Structure formats: C-alpha cells, structure tokens
Coordinates of C-alpha atoms in Angstrom, one line a residue:
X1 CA 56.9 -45.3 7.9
X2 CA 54.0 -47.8 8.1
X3 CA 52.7 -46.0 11.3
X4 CA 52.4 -42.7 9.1
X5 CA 50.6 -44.4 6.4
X6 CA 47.8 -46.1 9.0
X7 CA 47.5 -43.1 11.0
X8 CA 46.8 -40.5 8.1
X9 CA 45.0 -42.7 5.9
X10 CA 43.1 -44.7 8.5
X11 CA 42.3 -42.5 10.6
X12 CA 40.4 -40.2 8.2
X13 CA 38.4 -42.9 7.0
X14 CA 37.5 -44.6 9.1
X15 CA 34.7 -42.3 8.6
X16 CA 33.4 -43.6 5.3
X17 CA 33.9 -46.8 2.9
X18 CA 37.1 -47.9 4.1
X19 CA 42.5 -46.0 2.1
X20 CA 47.3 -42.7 2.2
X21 CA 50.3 -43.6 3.2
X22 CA 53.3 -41.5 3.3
X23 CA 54.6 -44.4 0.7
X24 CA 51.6 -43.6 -1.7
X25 CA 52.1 -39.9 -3.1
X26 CA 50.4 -41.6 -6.2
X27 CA 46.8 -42.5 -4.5
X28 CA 44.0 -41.2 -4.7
X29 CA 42.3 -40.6 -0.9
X30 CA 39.5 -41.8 -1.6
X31 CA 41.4 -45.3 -3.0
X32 CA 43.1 -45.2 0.7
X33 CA 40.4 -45.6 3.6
X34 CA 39.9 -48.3 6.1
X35 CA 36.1 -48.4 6.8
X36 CA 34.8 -46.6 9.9
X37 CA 32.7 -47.3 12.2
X38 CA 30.5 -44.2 12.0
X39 CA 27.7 -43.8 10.0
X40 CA 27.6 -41.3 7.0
X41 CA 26.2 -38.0 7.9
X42 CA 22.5 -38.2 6.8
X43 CA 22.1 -34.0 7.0
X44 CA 24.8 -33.6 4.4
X45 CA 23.2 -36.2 1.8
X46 CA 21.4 -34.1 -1.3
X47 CA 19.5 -36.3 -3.0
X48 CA 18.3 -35.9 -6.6
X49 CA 14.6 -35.3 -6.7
X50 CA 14.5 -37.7 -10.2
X51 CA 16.9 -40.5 -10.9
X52 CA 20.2 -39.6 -11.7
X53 CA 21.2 -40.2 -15.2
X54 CA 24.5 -38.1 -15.4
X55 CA 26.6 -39.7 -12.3
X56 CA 30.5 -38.6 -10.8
X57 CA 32.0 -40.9 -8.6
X58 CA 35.1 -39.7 -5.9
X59 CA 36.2 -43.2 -4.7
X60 CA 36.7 -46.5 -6.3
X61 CA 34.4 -48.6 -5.0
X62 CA 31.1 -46.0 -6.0
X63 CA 32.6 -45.8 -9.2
X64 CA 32.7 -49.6 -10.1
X65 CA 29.3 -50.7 -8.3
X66 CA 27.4 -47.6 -10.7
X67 CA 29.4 -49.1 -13.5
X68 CA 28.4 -52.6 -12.9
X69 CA 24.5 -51.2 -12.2
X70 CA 24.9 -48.8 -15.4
X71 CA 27.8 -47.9 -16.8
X72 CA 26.2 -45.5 -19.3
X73 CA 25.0 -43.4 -16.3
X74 CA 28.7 -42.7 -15.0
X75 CA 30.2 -39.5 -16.6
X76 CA 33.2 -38.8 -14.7
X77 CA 35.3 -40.6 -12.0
X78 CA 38.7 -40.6 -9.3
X79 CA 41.5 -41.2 -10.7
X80 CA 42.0 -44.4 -8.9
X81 CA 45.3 -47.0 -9.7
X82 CA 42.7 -50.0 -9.3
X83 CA 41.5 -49.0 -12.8
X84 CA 44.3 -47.3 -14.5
X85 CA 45.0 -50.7 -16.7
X86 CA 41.7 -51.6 -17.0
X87 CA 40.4 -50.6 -20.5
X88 CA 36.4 -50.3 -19.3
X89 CA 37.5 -47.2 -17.5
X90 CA 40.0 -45.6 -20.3
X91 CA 37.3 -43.4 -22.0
X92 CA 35.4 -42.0 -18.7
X93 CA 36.9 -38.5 -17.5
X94 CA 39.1 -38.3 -14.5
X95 CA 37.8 -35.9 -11.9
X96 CA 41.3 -36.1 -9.4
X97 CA 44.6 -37.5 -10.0
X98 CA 46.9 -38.9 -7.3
X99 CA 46.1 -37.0 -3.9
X100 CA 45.0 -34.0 -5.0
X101 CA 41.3 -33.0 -4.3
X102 CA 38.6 -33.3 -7.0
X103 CA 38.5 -30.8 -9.6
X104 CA 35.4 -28.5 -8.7
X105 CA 35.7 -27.3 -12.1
X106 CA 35.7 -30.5 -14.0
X107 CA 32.8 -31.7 -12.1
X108 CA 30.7 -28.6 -12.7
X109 CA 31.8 -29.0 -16.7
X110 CA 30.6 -32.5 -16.7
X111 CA 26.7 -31.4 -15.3
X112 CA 26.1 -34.1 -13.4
X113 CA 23.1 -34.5 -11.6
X114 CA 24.3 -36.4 -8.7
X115 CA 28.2 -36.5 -7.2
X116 CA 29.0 -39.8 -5.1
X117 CA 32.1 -39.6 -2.3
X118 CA 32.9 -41.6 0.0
X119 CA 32.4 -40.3 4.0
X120 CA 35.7 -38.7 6.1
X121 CA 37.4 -37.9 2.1
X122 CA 35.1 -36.4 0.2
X123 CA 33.0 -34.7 2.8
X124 CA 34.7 -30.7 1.5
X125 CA 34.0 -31.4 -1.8
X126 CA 30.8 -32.3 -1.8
X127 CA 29.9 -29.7 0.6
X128 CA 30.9 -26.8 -1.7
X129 CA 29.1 -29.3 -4.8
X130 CA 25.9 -29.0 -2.7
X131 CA 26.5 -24.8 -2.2
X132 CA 26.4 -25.0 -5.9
X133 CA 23.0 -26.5 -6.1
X134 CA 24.6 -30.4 -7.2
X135 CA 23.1 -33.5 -6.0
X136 CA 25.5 -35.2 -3.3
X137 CA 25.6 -38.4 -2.1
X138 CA 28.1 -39.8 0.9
X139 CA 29.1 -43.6 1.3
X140 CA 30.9 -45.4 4.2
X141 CA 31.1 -49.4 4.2
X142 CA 32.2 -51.3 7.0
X143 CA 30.3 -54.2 6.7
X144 CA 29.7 -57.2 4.2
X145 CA 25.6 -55.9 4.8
X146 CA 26.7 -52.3 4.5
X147 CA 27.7 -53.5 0.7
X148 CA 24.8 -54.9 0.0
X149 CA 22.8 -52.0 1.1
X150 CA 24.8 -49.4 -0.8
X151 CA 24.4 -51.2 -3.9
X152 CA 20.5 -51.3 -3.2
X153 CA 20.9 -47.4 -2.6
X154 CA 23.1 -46.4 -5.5
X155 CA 20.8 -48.3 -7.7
X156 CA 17.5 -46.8 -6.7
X157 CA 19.6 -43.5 -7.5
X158 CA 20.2 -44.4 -10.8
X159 CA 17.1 -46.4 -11.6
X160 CA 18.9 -49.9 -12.0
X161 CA 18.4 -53.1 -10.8
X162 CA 20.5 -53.9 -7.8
X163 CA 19.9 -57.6 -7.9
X164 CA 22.2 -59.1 -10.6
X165 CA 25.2 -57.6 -8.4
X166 CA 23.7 -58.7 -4.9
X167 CA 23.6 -62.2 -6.5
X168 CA 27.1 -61.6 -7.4
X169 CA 28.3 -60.7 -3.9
X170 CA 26.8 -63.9 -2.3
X171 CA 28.9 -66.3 -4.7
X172 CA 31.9 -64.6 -3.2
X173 CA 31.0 -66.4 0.1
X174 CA 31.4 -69.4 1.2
X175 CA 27.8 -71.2 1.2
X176 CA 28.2 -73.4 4.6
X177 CA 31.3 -72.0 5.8
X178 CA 32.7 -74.0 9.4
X179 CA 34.5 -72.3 11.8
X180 CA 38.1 -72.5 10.9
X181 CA 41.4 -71.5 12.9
X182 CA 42.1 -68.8 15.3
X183 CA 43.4 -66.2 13.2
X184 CA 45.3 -62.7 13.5
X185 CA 44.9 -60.1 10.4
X186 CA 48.3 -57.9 11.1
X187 CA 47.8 -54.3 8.9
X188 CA 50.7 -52.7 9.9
X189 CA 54.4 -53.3 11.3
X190 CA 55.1 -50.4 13.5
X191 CA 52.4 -49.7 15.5
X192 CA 51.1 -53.2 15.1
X193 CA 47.2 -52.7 14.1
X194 CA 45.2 -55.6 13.9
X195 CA 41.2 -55.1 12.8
X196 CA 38.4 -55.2 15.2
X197 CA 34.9 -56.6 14.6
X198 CA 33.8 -52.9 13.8
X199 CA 35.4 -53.1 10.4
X200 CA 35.0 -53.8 6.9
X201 CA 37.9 -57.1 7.5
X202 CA 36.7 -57.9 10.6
X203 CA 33.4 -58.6 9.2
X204 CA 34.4 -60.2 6.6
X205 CA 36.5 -62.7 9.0
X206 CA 33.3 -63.1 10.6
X207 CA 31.4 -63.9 7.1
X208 CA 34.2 -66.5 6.8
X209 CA 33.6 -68.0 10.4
X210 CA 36.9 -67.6 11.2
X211 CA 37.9 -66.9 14.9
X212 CA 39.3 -63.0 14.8
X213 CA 41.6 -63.0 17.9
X214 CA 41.1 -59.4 18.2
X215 CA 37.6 -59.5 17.3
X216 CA 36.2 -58.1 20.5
X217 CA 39.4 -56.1 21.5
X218 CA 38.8 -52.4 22.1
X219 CA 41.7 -50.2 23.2
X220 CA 42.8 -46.2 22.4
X221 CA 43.7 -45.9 18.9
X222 CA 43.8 -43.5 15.9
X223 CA 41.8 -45.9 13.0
X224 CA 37.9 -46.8 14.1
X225 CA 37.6 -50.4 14.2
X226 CA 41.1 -51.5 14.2
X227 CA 43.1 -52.2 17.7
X228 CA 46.7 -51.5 18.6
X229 CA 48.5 -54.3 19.8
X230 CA 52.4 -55.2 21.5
X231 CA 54.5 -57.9 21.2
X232 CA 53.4 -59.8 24.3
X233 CA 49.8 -59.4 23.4
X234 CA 50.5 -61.3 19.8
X235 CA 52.8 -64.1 21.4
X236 CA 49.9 -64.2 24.0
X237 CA 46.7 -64.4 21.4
X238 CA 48.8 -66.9 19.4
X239 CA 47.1 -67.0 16.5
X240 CA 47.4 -70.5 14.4
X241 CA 46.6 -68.4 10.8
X242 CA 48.2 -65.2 10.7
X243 CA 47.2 -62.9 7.2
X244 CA 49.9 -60.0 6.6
X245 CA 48.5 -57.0 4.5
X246 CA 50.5 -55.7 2.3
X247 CA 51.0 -51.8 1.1
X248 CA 48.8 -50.6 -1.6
X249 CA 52.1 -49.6 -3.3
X250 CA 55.3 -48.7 -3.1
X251 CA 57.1 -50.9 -1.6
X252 CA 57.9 -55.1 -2.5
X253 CA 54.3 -56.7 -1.9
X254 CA 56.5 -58.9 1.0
X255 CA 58.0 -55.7 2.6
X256 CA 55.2 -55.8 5.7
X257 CA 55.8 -59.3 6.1
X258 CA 59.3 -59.1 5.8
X259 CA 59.8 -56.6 8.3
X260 CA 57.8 -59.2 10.9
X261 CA 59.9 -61.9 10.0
X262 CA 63.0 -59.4 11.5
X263 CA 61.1 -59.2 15.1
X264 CA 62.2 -62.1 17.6
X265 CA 58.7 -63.3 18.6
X266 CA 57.7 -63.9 14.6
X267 CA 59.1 -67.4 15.5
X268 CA 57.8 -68.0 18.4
X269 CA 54.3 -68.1 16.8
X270 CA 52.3 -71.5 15.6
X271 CA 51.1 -70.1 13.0
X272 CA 55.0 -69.3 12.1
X273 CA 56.1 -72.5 13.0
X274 CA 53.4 -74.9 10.6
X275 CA 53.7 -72.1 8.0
X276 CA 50.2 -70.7 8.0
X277 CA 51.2 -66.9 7.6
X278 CA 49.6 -65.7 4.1
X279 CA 49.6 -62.5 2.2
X280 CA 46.9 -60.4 1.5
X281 CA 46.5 -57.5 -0.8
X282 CA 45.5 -54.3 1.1
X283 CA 42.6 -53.4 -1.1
X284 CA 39.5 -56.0 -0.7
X285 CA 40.9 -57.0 2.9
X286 CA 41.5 -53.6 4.4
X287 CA 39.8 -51.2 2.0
X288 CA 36.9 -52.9 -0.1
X289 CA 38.5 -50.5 -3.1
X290 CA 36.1 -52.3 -6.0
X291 CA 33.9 -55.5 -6.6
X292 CA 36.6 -57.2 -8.4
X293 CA 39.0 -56.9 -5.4
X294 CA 36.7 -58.0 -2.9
X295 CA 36.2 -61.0 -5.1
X296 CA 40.2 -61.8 -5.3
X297 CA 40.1 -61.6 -1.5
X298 CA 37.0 -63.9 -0.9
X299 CA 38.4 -66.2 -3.0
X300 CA 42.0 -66.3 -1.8
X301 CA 40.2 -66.3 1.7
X302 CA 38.7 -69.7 1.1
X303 CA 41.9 -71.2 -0.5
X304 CA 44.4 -69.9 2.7
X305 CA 41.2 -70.0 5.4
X306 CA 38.8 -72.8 4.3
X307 CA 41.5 -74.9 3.0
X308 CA 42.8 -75.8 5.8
X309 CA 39.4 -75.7 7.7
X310 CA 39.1 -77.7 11.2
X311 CA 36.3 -80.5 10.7

C-alpha cells in the first residue's frame, strides 16, 4: 500500500516542487510531490511580457507564496486539502478538485495572464495553456535555496516585493544551529525510502545540521533524491533520532509508525531504545505543500532535533 503511494506520487515529482497515494483519492497531484532533483524545463516556461496581475496557481505551495506576496493578484487556485479549512482561501475559485486535472475551461474563463504549476504534474496542462496563447510558468523546489529563489521569481512576476517573506523563511531556521544526532528520516514502510541529500528533506536536515545517515547514499530507485533501504542496512546505520512521516491522509497519523513498530529490528535500534523516534507530518518534511507547513516542521524540527542537541 505505502509502496504504491511513494512510487506513483514520488516518482512523478520528483520532477518539480516536491506529493498521490493509492490512500489519497481525495488529493490533489499537485498537493502530492516529493521534490526532484531535476531542474524545471526552461523551454517550456512562457513568461508574461508585463507583470502579471490576474495569477492561477496548480499546486499549493505557488498558490500560498503569490498570496502571501499579493493576494489580490491570485484569481484562481488547486483545490488543495492544506486550505480547505482555511477561510483566506474560501472566496478564490477552485481550478481542480481531488485528482482530477485542471479545468482547461475554468482557467480560460478566469483570463489570467500568467498560470503557475508545479514541474512533473502540471507539465500537460500548461502545455496546451501555452497552445492557447496563456502565460505559463513551471516550479520545482528541492532545496531550502530553491525556496528562496522561487519566491524572488514569483514576485518579480507579479511586481511584489519578495523580501518580507524571505525574512520570514530565515526565522524558521535555527540562527547557530550545532550539529545534532545521527538521524534517519523513514518515508515509507514497504519499500523503506529514506531521503537523500538531493531533496527538499534532506536539505532541510542539512539546514538543521543534523547528521542524515543516508545523506550521501545513492542506489536504483523510482523517487529522485530519496534511497531504498533493507532491514540490515537500518540496523547497520543505527540512527540515534529516527523521524517517521506520516500519510497525507487516510490512514491514523501513527499508522506508518505503527506498522515499524511490528518489524523485529524496530527494537533493536537506539534511537528505539532512548525513545527518540518522532512523528512528522508528510507535508513541510516531504512535500514543502505551503509556507505555513514548512513553518510547523521547522519548528517541530528544533523542539525533537535541537532539543536534544549534542554540546
């Protein structure tokens, strides 16, 4: 079940920004990427010749960094379960509902002047957008630095000024972080996939200084940046902080973790053992998904990470 989820969701996106699982018949795609390692295809970017005042966003974290630059500029957006509850959002038209693919014709009746997708999801959508003479614009994040230089780039599209948010994103970090225990981010139960410097939570381990076991691991597998491991090779790393992502949806928030718990080496670990295995949600670990989830996750990242920092 989980390996079904990785493999379809992952491995798609892992061409742009970071999100479906066979679980999730309710999310969007675009809401379901784990961040590639590719860069966005430059050739199919079709930039607006004037800043764009009439904006439609196809994944969740476009949609909330234009909202947060200019929320008057964003006219239409993917219907993403990060803001279903979230009353900011209520009035804005939703261009897609659960996994189905944009609505061509909702776009087009919106006249936007510039569409925003995110790489490896939205790539057939924007494409026939751009046959229709739209203004396209592709994202991918896998990097805390690939953040920052999206928001830069989405706000010189729009004509806004980038750097309240950019001063945002650095209080998420910690300001003199030490390096802290050697640590194991598990995404997935069966195969077991742990991330990879060449991803968006590797690099965020990395803006944590903490010491990603699998970090410089490269091996055959279906999601770019992320590493299939065995058994043996997790009792062997030993990790003394293990962080268990949990489902977008679905399923219990502990079922991941609970399903580890059932595997005979899960006690053979130290970081079993002294009770350092944490829960993390799957967006703002996994998929960055929006600025308020990468915000939860920095700052549950220095409570379970930093907290118990070596000195």
């Amino acid at each position: 079940m989980y390996r079904r989820w990785i493999v379809s969701a992952l491995a798609v996106l892992l061409s742009i920004f970071l999100a479906a699982c066979t679980n999730i018949t309710s999310q969007q795609p675009q809401a379901n990427v784990i961040a590639t390692t590719k860069s966005p295809n430059t050739n199919s970017q079709q930039l607006p010749k004037e800043s764009a005042k009439r904006v439609v966003t196809l994944s969740s974290l476009a949609t909330d960094i234009i909202y947060q630059l200019d929320q008057t500029k964003l006219v239409g957006i993917t219907g993403s379960t990060l803001f279903k509850n979230d009353p900011s959002f209520k009035d804005i038209p939703r261009v897609s509902e659960g996994q189905n693919s944009p609505n061509l014709e909702k776009i087009i009746a919106l006249k936007p002047d510039l569409v925003i997708g995110a790489e490896g999801f939205s790539n057939q959508p924007i494409q026939r957008l751009q046959q229709l003479g739209i203004s396209t614009f592709l994202t991918q994040v896998n990097s805390w630095k690939s953040l920052e230089e999206l928001t830069i780039k989405l706000a010189q599209l729009i004509n806004a000024d980038p750097q309240p948010l950019l001063n945002r994103y650095k209080n998420f970090l910690p300001a003199q972080p030490k390096e802290s225990y050697s640590t194991l981010v598990l995404v997935s139960r069966q195969p077991i996939l742990a991330p990879n410097k060449n991803s968006w939570s590797g690099d965020l381990l990395t803006q944590f200084r903490a010491k990603n076991l699998a970090a410089e691991l490269q091996a055959q597998s279906p999601i770019g940046g992320y590493v299939t491991l065995s058994a043996e090779k997790v009792i062997e790393a030993n990790p003394e902080v293990i962080i268990v992502v949990n489902t977008p949806q679905g399923s219990s928030e502990t079922s991941v973790l609970e399903s580890f718990k059932k595997e005979g080496f899960w006690q053979q670990l130290q970081a079993t053992k002294n009770n350092r295995v944490y829960s993390f949600n799957y967006y703002g670990l996994v998929n960055p998904g929006s600025i308020d989830a990468i915000e939860k996750t920095c700052q549950q990242l220095k409570q379970d990470l930093l907290g118990i920092e070596k000195t």
